[in-house]
Amino acid sequence: MAKTQLQLPVIQNWSCHNCGGCCREHQIDITEAEKKRIEHQSWDESRLQHSGPFIVEVGRNHYRLAHREDGACVFLDDKGLCRIHAEFGEPAKPLACRIYPYAWHPAGKNRTATSLRFSCPSVVQNLGPAVTQQKSELQNLVSDVLANVDRDYDPPLIHLTQPHGPQELSWADFHQFIAALDSSLADQSVHFAVRLMRTLSWLELVEQSQFETIREEKLTEYLELITGASVKAQPDNELPIHRPSRLGRVLFRLISAQYMRHDTEADRRQGMSRRLELASAAFWFTLGAGTVPSLSTSSSAETAFPLEAPLKDVKFSQLEGEFGGRGGKFDELFARYFRVKIQGLHFCGPANFQTSLVDGFRSLALMYPVVLWLARIRCAGRRDNRLQLADVQASLAVADHNFAYSPALGSAGAVKRVAMLSRMKQLTALVGWYSL
Ligand code: SF4
């Protein structure tokens, strides 16, 4: 296959700061060749300080790196470094470990878009050199990723709304939508919540349109018209704020509970007791009364954004006041997050369970109130009502671990629930309400 042209996010920095979080929180699937390579490295119990196998078979010809009782990969050392990397160099590691936190998605013929996972605390904090400065290393890495990919992909559908049927466009026209989304969210003259509401409103018009005859220059004019109209309809920060309805809040809490989950190998080992814990939590999230169940212990978020004291119990009712979620530092973080996901095509199509551009963007938009709601739990847990940047950063790291990866959030039912929130005008209500 010809060398791919790599699109890189222009607003993101990154380098690894060895927190070891990804080695605790991710299952690493390996190929037969990687299994053989690691076996030839002659690991034994004394070098690994681990008794038991260092590779486990989880299905026919399907292998993973083993994890210790505490959930950490058996190759993670006490300093948070990978033993394979330390002894044999970075190329000796499994490809899945070398890639993280990058994610690559098809963006046209011989064209690949780059995104990053904000479950890595260094990505959330924008630490390290600009991603654009790492182009040559990334180009080598992406060649390894695409080595066995020998097909071109069609662009994701714009929307699935009947009766017009699927609206397939060329890649060039699809990128016009991506550019419009990116520029809509980059407008720093208004709060991020306003940018999000404007974008959701012009996407409603997109969903009612068919694109058989709106192509190329006509599509450029169409997008200018509808994005311009959304700015005229909401010209400043004076947002109409509506309390989300009862049904809207039930659906929102259930979706937020899925984003809160942070299942590690240690959780999975609990078996039936974990399943009972989750069933009980689902009951309380539906009811929205009493104490908010704790579902998450993200070690990388806890290490990178430590708390001064253990959090106290939080009641659902404590999360409905004002927490000061709008502001420069929060808006910078959300704008960077959304724009990296949009530029990296990390919200629709093959990157997000084959959702259309409109459905995928709605699920991404929901991340805004979800993250601010999770941040409120952390804030209220220390008996405070003003969000700090670390509350939002830690919550984003937890939620993005699941965004576009949790099958429960990518199921047809979950996509329908987000579409229902949108139809009921609850998506914009949630954006406004939890931005306060
Ligand atoms: S989570 Fe990020 S910073 Fe931490 S070890 Fe993994 S890649 Fe490095």
XYZ file of C-alpha atoms and ligand atoms in Angstrom:
444
model
C 0.000 0.000 0.000
C 1.267 3.549 -0.795
C 2.672 5.637 2.070
C -0.185 7.328 3.863
C -0.507 11.088 4.159
C -0.770 11.752 7.901
C -3.136 14.434 9.249
C -2.031 15.638 12.698
C -3.986 17.692 15.252
C -2.538 21.212 15.276
C -3.491 22.089 18.858
C -2.171 19.196 20.909
C 1.100 18.391 22.672
C 2.145 15.044 24.088
C 4.933 12.971 25.563
C 4.746 10.065 28.014
C 5.378 10.931 31.677
C 5.526 7.320 32.877
C 2.530 7.403 35.207
C 1.972 3.724 34.359
C -1.782 4.317 34.094
C -2.218 2.732 30.673
C -0.343 -0.383 31.872
C -2.913 -0.790 34.649
C -6.072 0.087 32.785
C -5.803 -1.528 29.375
C -5.890 -5.124 28.233
C -3.121 -5.657 25.680
C -3.990 -8.085 22.911
C -0.941 -9.455 21.110
C -0.419 -11.263 17.825
C 1.174 -14.683 17.414
C 4.368 -12.993 16.199
C 4.462 -10.702 19.253
C 3.840 -13.665 21.546
C 6.808 -15.511 20.022
C 8.993 -12.396 20.227
C 8.243 -11.883 23.927
C 8.769 -15.590 24.679
C 12.224 -15.346 23.056
C 13.081 -12.533 25.464
C 13.387 -15.286 28.134
C 11.381 -13.696 30.935
C 11.231 -15.624 34.190
C 9.711 -15.176 37.632
C 12.751 -13.496 39.183
C 13.116 -10.895 36.404
C 9.404 -10.129 36.402
C 8.894 -10.522 40.171
C 5.713 -12.338 39.242
C 4.735 -15.961 39.562
C 2.441 -17.378 36.895
C 2.236 -16.969 33.127
C 3.217 -13.641 31.543
C 1.008 -14.273 28.485
C -2.525 -15.665 28.729
C -4.667 -17.275 26.034
C -8.148 -15.686 26.099
C -9.581 -17.529 23.081
C -8.433 -19.670 20.192
C -5.132 -18.098 18.989
C -6.026 -14.946 20.930
C -3.414 -13.848 23.458
C -2.962 -11.051 25.996
C -0.251 -9.830 28.319
C -1.002 -11.085 31.846
C -1.871 -8.748 34.723
C -0.932 -9.037 38.391
C -3.446 -9.268 41.248
C -3.343 -5.449 41.650
C -4.384 -5.080 37.986
C -0.988 -3.935 36.610
C 0.623 -5.502 33.531
C 3.258 -8.056 34.628
C 5.882 -6.104 32.661
C 5.307 -2.835 34.586
C 8.184 -2.179 37.003
C 8.177 -0.273 40.317
C 9.180 2.989 38.597
C 6.176 2.889 36.252
C 8.350 1.776 33.302
C 7.892 -1.113 30.905
C 10.482 -3.870 31.414
C 10.368 -4.885 27.726
C 11.068 -1.285 26.694
C 13.865 -0.917 29.290
C 15.687 -4.123 28.255
C 15.002 -4.450 24.522
C 13.958 -0.981 23.371
C 10.656 0.536 22.283
C 10.261 -1.471 19.012
C 10.293 -4.742 21.023
C 6.996 -3.858 22.735
C 3.611 -5.034 21.371
C 2.209 -2.637 18.773
C -0.820 -1.823 20.998
C 1.542 -0.472 23.713
C 3.611 1.515 21.212
C 0.551 3.184 19.725
C -1.119 4.415 22.923
C -2.402 7.141 23.323
C -2.596 7.694 19.565
C -5.504 6.488 17.442
C -5.576 6.514 13.638
C -8.583 6.586 11.359
C -9.103 6.457 7.579
C -9.496 9.973 6.112
C -9.455 9.349 2.347
C -7.399 7.543 -0.270
C -3.940 7.130 1.279
C -4.851 9.629 3.960
C -4.980 8.921 7.730
C -6.234 11.180 10.550
C -4.530 11.181 13.954
C -6.348 11.501 17.256
C -5.300 11.026 20.874
C -6.962 9.374 23.836
C -7.570 11.741 26.732
C -7.552 8.802 29.139
C -3.788 9.526 29.220
C -3.231 12.320 31.795
C -0.369 13.784 29.741
C -2.771 14.306 26.828
C -5.361 15.944 29.111
C -2.698 18.310 30.490
C -1.214 18.994 27.048
C 2.284 18.012 28.258
C 5.287 17.558 25.978
C 6.213 18.793 22.512
C 3.626 19.580 19.840
C 2.310 16.472 18.093
C 3.120 18.171 14.778
C 6.830 18.085 15.763
C 6.681 14.280 16.072
C 5.591 13.692 12.509
C 8.465 11.476 11.353
C 8.223 9.056 14.342
C 4.447 8.945 13.934
C 4.783 8.297 10.212
C 6.925 5.213 11.016
C 4.495 4.030 13.663
C 1.452 4.430 11.450
C 3.206 2.427 8.705
C 3.394 -0.492 11.175
C -0.278 -0.023 12.079
C -1.387 -0.001 8.430
C 0.986 -2.778 7.303
C -1.869 -5.290 7.035
C -4.560 -2.879 5.840
C -5.040 -3.223 2.104
C -8.328 -1.447 1.436
C -9.656 2.076 1.131
C -12.612 3.169 3.193
C -15.664 5.219 2.201
C -16.333 8.312 4.317
C -18.761 7.904 7.228
C -22.408 8.676 6.427
C -23.606 12.184 7.299
C -26.873 10.969 8.829
C -29.254 8.038 8.684
C -32.544 9.916 8.855
C -35.327 8.469 6.748
C -37.050 8.924 4.316
C -34.090 10.317 2.365
C -31.845 7.345 3.093
C -28.073 7.296 3.516
C -26.297 10.408 2.265
C -22.910 9.260 1.019
C -20.486 11.972 -0.059
C -16.966 12.069 -1.445
C -14.100 12.368 1.041
C -13.525 15.976 -0.101
C -17.126 16.899 0.737
C -17.025 14.941 3.987
C -13.972 17.019 5.011
C -16.030 20.159 4.424
C -18.286 19.038 7.296
C -15.242 18.319 9.478
C -13.846 21.801 8.765
C -17.238 23.372 9.592
C -17.467 21.469 12.908
C -13.896 22.418 13.800
C -14.370 26.098 13.024
C -17.727 26.221 14.848
C -16.015 24.989 18.035
C -12.925 27.187 17.655
C -14.751 30.534 17.978
C -13.233 31.963 21.166
C -15.533 34.999 21.211
C -18.145 32.965 23.139
C -18.137 30.283 25.862
C -17.630 26.707 24.789
C -21.219 25.826 25.830
C -22.491 28.417 23.322
C -20.271 27.016 20.554
C -21.625 23.556 21.294
C -25.268 24.707 21.212
C -24.745 26.551 17.928
C -23.149 23.433 16.425
C -25.965 21.174 17.608
C -28.513 23.579 16.138
C -26.990 23.657 12.635
C -26.569 19.864 12.708
C -30.361 19.634 13.156
C -30.667 21.312 9.751
C -28.070 18.951 8.295
C -30.161 16.026 9.494
C -33.178 17.389 7.597
C -31.237 17.879 4.355
C -30.357 15.531 1.547
C -27.107 15.886 -0.294
C -27.671 14.309 -3.696
C -27.458 17.735 -5.327
C -25.574 19.696 -2.652
C -21.962 18.921 -3.455
C -18.623 20.755 -3.779
C -19.138 24.577 -4.064
C -22.862 24.255 -3.300
C -21.991 22.382 -0.125
C -19.530 25.143 0.849
C -22.300 27.744 0.428
C -24.818 25.574 2.289
C -22.470 25.123 5.268
C -21.642 28.858 5.363
C -25.364 29.628 5.358
C -26.404 27.288 8.179
C -23.369 27.936 10.421
C -23.833 31.711 9.915
C -27.530 31.402 10.826
C -26.634 29.542 14.042
C -24.315 32.427 15.048
C -27.069 34.984 14.341
C -29.552 32.950 16.422
C -27.135 32.767 19.383
C -24.810 35.776 18.994
C -23.443 36.043 22.557
C -23.075 34.316 25.909
C -26.687 34.990 26.973
C -27.768 31.370 26.718
C -31.349 30.345 27.393
C -30.951 27.923 30.332
C -33.648 25.273 30.890
C -33.595 22.696 33.663
C -33.487 19.269 31.955
C -36.755 17.312 32.222
C -37.187 14.372 34.588
C -36.857 11.832 31.725
C -33.899 13.746 30.316
C -32.125 13.549 33.675
C -32.818 9.802 34.070
C -31.368 9.052 30.610
C -28.429 11.369 31.303
C -27.581 9.727 34.644
C -27.684 6.234 33.108
C -25.380 7.304 30.266
C -23.084 9.098 32.749
C -22.882 5.913 34.838
C -21.519 4.097 31.774
C -18.888 6.811 31.325
C -17.970 6.601 35.025
C -17.184 2.897 34.810
C -13.536 2.135 34.695
C -13.289 -1.625 34.688
C -9.782 -2.911 35.257
C -8.504 -6.471 35.338
C -8.896 -6.367 39.136
C -12.598 -5.401 38.717
C -13.158 -8.176 36.196
C -11.714 -10.701 38.640
C -14.492 -9.857 41.120
C -16.982 -11.677 38.830
C -20.459 -11.979 40.336
C -19.868 -9.452 43.142
C -18.918 -6.783 40.554
C -22.043 -7.615 38.515
C -24.238 -7.224 41.606
C -22.514 -3.934 42.447
C -23.240 -2.635 38.917
C -26.897 -3.785 39.042
C -27.388 -1.990 42.354
C -25.689 1.144 40.987
C -27.995 1.130 37.905
C -31.002 1.186 40.272
C -29.708 4.260 42.139
C -28.705 6.078 38.956
C -32.234 5.554 37.585
C -33.806 6.776 40.807
C -31.411 9.731 41.138
C -31.927 9.802 44.905
C -29.656 8.998 47.811
C -25.870 8.714 47.517
C -24.093 8.594 44.146
C -22.529 5.101 43.845
C -18.798 5.049 43.134
C -17.978 3.050 39.987
C -14.539 4.262 39.122
C -11.012 4.024 40.390
C -8.852 5.259 37.521
C -5.305 4.894 38.812
C -3.855 7.236 36.168
C -6.416 9.958 37.002
C -5.811 9.474 40.729
C -2.036 9.668 40.286
C -2.064 12.672 37.962
C -4.826 14.621 39.739
C -4.465 13.614 43.410
C -6.959 14.594 46.080
C -5.812 16.167 49.329
C -8.248 14.044 51.353
C -10.585 11.132 50.585
C -13.885 12.243 49.060
C -16.971 12.227 51.252
C -20.274 10.705 50.122
C -22.223 12.867 47.653
C -26.012 12.945 47.261
C -27.509 13.204 43.758
C -29.363 16.331 44.912
C -26.030 18.081 45.670
C -25.106 17.998 41.964
C -27.862 20.290 40.699
C -26.609 23.698 41.900
C -24.121 26.018 40.201
C -20.452 24.958 40.128
C -18.899 27.557 37.793
C -18.253 25.224 34.857
C -17.756 27.975 32.259
C -14.490 29.782 31.996
C -11.194 30.178 30.185
C -9.315 27.164 31.576
C -12.282 24.787 31.219
C -13.154 26.128 27.779
C -9.547 25.684 26.601
C -9.605 22.040 27.719
C -12.977 21.255 26.132
C -12.155 23.064 22.883
C -8.874 21.146 22.584
C -10.577 17.843 23.397
C -13.402 18.329 20.897
C -11.156 19.641 18.157
C -8.673 16.761 18.514
C -11.564 14.272 18.264
C -13.043 16.088 15.248
C -9.771 16.638 13.369
C -8.818 13.005 14.144
C -12.247 11.682 12.920
C -12.493 10.039 16.333
C -16.242 10.444 16.830
C -18.020 8.766 13.894
C -17.606 6.029 11.289
C -15.209 3.170 12.063
C -13.731 5.080 15.029
C -17.079 5.109 16.858
C -19.065 1.951 16.111
C -19.930 3.104 12.545
C -22.147 5.965 13.708
C -23.015 8.704 11.214
C -21.403 12.143 11.499
C -24.557 13.618 13.109
C -25.088 10.778 15.616
C -21.369 10.594 16.382
C -21.170 14.322 17.037
C -24.172 14.151 19.374
C -22.509 11.410 21.412
C -19.363 13.568 21.538
C -21.417 16.646 22.536
C -22.884 14.687 25.427
C -19.345 14.297 26.805
C -19.462 17.985 27.801
C -22.286 17.716 30.392
C -21.147 14.201 31.388
C -17.614 15.385 32.221
C -18.884 18.464 34.075
C -21.352 16.300 36.031
C -18.600 13.824 37.005
C -16.409 16.793 37.969
C -19.231 18.044 40.238
C -19.148 14.709 42.120
C -15.445 15.196 42.845
C -15.989 18.833 43.787
C -18.993 18.124 46.048
C -17.070 15.221 47.604
C -14.648 17.685 49.183
C -17.613 19.861 50.239
C -16.880 22.547 47.650
C -19.095 24.125 44.987
C -16.487 25.713 42.691
C -14.952 23.393 40.130
C -11.173 23.278 39.899
C -9.340 22.469 36.679
C -8.129 19.145 38.173
C -11.783 18.086 38.764
C -12.550 18.508 35.078
C -9.236 17.025 33.891
C -9.632 13.910 36.084
C -13.251 13.455 34.960
C -12.336 13.848 31.297
C -9.610 11.185 31.673
C -12.152 8.790 33.229
C -14.922 9.445 30.668
C -12.707 9.404 27.581
C -11.473 5.949 28.568
C -14.960 4.838 27.442
C -15.823 7.293 24.646
C -15.880 5.397 21.332
C -14.528 2.266 23.088
C -17.244 1.053 25.466
C -19.537 -1.334 23.502
C -22.385 -0.374 25.875
C -22.081 3.248 24.696
C -21.744 2.306 21.025
C -24.730 -0.063 20.871
C -27.710 0.811 18.661
C -29.788 1.325 21.831
C -27.277 3.798 23.278
C -27.129 5.789 20.008
C -30.958 5.902 19.984
C -31.000 7.212 23.571
C -28.705 10.103 22.596
C -30.858 10.813 19.504
C -33.946 10.807 21.766
C -32.264 13.331 24.112
C -31.614 15.499 21.082
C -35.204 15.234 19.750
C -36.562 16.126 23.210
C -34.264 19.230 23.225
C -32.619 17.710 26.278
C -29.106 17.574 24.832
C -28.925 21.379 24.622
C -30.682 21.676 27.999
C -28.000 19.426 29.572
C -25.188 21.414 27.928
C -26.559 24.680 29.306
C -27.557 23.399 32.746
C -24.275 21.697 33.662
C -22.155 24.524 32.253
C -23.355 26.754 35.131
S -1.047 6.885 30.649
Fe 0.080 8.302 29.277
S 1.655 9.270 30.576
Fe 0.883 7.464 31.689
S 2.333 5.803 31.112
Fe 0.595 5.669 29.678
S 1.199 6.934 27.895
Fe 2.599 7.466 29.608
